[in-house]
Amino acid sequence: ELERALAGADALIVRSETPVTADLLSRAPRLRVIARAGTGVDTIDVQAATRRGIAVMNAPGANTVSAAEHALGLLLALVRRIPWASDAMRRGEWDRKRFEGTELRGKTMGVVGLGRIGGHVAQLARAFGMHVLAHDPYLAPERAAELQVKLVPLDELLRTADVVTLHVALTEQTRHLINAGRLTLMKRSAVLINTARGELVDERALAEAIGAGRIAGAAIDVFAVEPLPADSPLRTLDRVILTPHLAASTAEAQERVATEICTAVR
Ligand code: MLT
C-alpha cells in the first residue's frame, strides 16, 4: 500500500516501524522530503535520500518529556517490583514479604547520552535525591555543570552506577555499546534501563548476565528486532520488565510530534 501511495507523493512521514530504504525510495520519483515523527532517523537511509536531494527531518524535542518519564516509570516499577506484585494480586495473593524493593534516594544514576532526553532524565533523577553521573563525549562541560551532573568515562560510569540508563542515538559507534564485556563492569546490584534503541545492547549478553545474576535486572522498551520475537530469551527472565516501544506514546507527545513535523514538512 505504502509503495503504491509513494508513486505520487512529495512528502513521506514515518514513525519507527517503517524502514525507509533505498529500494523504497526508488518507488518515490517525486519525493522531496522524508520526515520522522519522532527523534531518531536511524530507520531512514539518509545517504540514499541525500544522493537524491531529498531532505530528511525529525521532530527532535517533541517527545523528550514522555521518553524521560517512561524511563523513570520503568525504573520505579523495577526497583519496587510493581508489575510482579500487581500480577500476584490478580492471582488472588496478598504477599507483603516477597516484593520488598529498594529506594532511589542516595543511589547513583549513570546516564549514557546527556542530550535532551538524557538531560531531562538527569533532572528527574535529582528530584528523587539520586547522584547523577553521565557519559557523553559530545557534551560541553558547561551543560553538564548546569544539570549538576558529573561527566565520566563510560567504564567508570558502569562500575559506579546503581542504575544505568541509555539515551544515545544508534550509530555504527554505539551499536552493542552495552556488550558482554561492559556488562561485567556493572555492579551485581545494578539495573539497566533502555528506552533509546534496542541495538545499543547485545540482548543475548544481557539475558545471560541477568540469568547468571551478574546484574540485578533490566527494564527495556526497545529491541533489536521489533516486534520482539516470541522466543526471545528476554521474555522469560524474572527481574526484567518489557514494554513494546511505548516511551513516546503519550497523548501530549503524539500531538506535539504531529504538529511539529507537519509544520516542518510544509
Ligand atoms: C523516537 O525516536 O522518537 C521514538 O522511537 C518514537 C517512536 O515511537 O516511533
PDB file of C-alpha atoms and ligand atoms in Angstrom, residues 14-17 36-42 59-60 63-64 67 117 195-197 221-222 226 244-249 254 257, ligand 1:
ATOM      1  CA  VAL A  14       7.056   7.803   9.175  1.00  0.00           C
ATOM      2  CA  ARG A  15       7.400   6.550  12.747  1.00  0.00           C
ATOM      3  CA  SER A  16       9.900   3.935  13.867  1.00  0.00           C
ATOM      4  CA  GLU A  17       8.129   0.950  12.306  1.00  0.00           C
ATOM      5  CA  ARG A  36      10.441  11.160  11.049  1.00  0.00           C
ATOM      6  CA  ALA A  37       7.597  11.750  13.523  1.00  0.00           C
ATOM      7  CA  GLY A  38       9.983  11.247  16.427  1.00  0.00           C
ATOM      8  CA  THR A  39      13.610  11.700  17.376  1.00  0.00           C
ATOM      9  CA  GLY A  40      15.790   9.030  15.750  1.00  0.00           C
ATOM     10  CA  VAL A  41      16.375   8.913  11.992  1.00  0.00           C
ATOM     11  CA  ASP A  42      18.158   5.537  12.223  1.00  0.00           C
ATOM     12  CA  ALA A  59      10.919  16.308  15.484  1.00  0.00           C
ATOM     13  CA  PRO A  60      13.797  16.303  17.953  1.00  0.00           C
ATOM     14  CA  ASN A  63       8.781  13.545  22.859  1.00  0.00           C
ATOM     15  CA  THR A  64      11.591  14.398  25.302  1.00  0.00           C
ATOM     16  CA  ALA A  67      10.583   9.369  26.856  1.00  0.00           C
ATOM     17  CA  ILE A 117      16.089  13.103  26.891  1.00  0.00           C
ATOM     18  CA  THR A 195      14.309   3.383  26.200  1.00  0.00           C
ATOM     19  CA  ALA A 196      16.600   4.518  23.352  1.00  0.00           C
ATOM     20  CA  ARG A 197      17.323   1.852  20.717  1.00  0.00           C
ATOM     21  CA  ASP A 221      11.264  -0.591  25.838  1.00  0.00           C
ATOM     22  CA  VAL A 222      13.198  -1.039  22.577  1.00  0.00           C
ATOM     23  CA  GLU A 226      10.611  -5.170  16.722  1.00  0.00           C
ATOM     24  CA  PRO A 244       6.551  -2.545  23.402  1.00  0.00           C
ATOM     25  CA  HIS A 245       8.362   0.704  22.336  1.00  0.00           C
ATOM     26  CA  LEU A 246       5.975   2.912  24.308  1.00  0.00           C
ATOM     27  CA  ALA A 247       8.287   5.670  25.556  1.00  0.00           C
ATOM     28  CA  ALA A 248       6.963   8.286  23.123  1.00  0.00           C
ATOM     29  CA  SER A 249       3.390   7.022  23.180  1.00  0.00           C
ATOM     30  CA  GLN A 254       1.964  12.451  19.780  1.00  0.00           C
ATOM     31  CA  VAL A 257       5.248  15.421  17.249  1.00  0.00           C
TER      32      VAL A 257
HETATM   33  C1  MLT B   1      11.684   8.243  18.594  1.00  0.00           C
HETATM   34  O1  MLT B   1      12.744   8.005  18.005  1.00  0.00           O
HETATM   35  O2  MLT B   1      11.315   9.401  18.779  1.00  0.00           O
HETATM   36  C2  MLT B   1      10.794   7.121  19.084  1.00  0.00           C
HETATM   37  O3  MLT B   1      11.345   5.887  18.825  1.00  0.00           O
HETATM   38  C3  MLT B   1       9.418   7.395  18.602  1.00  0.00           C
HETATM   39  C4  MLT B   1       8.536   6.276  18.169  1.00  0.00           C
HETATM   40  O4  MLT B   1       7.817   5.736  18.994  1.00  0.00           O
HETATM   41  O5  MLT B   1       8.488   5.962  16.961  1.00  0.00           O
END
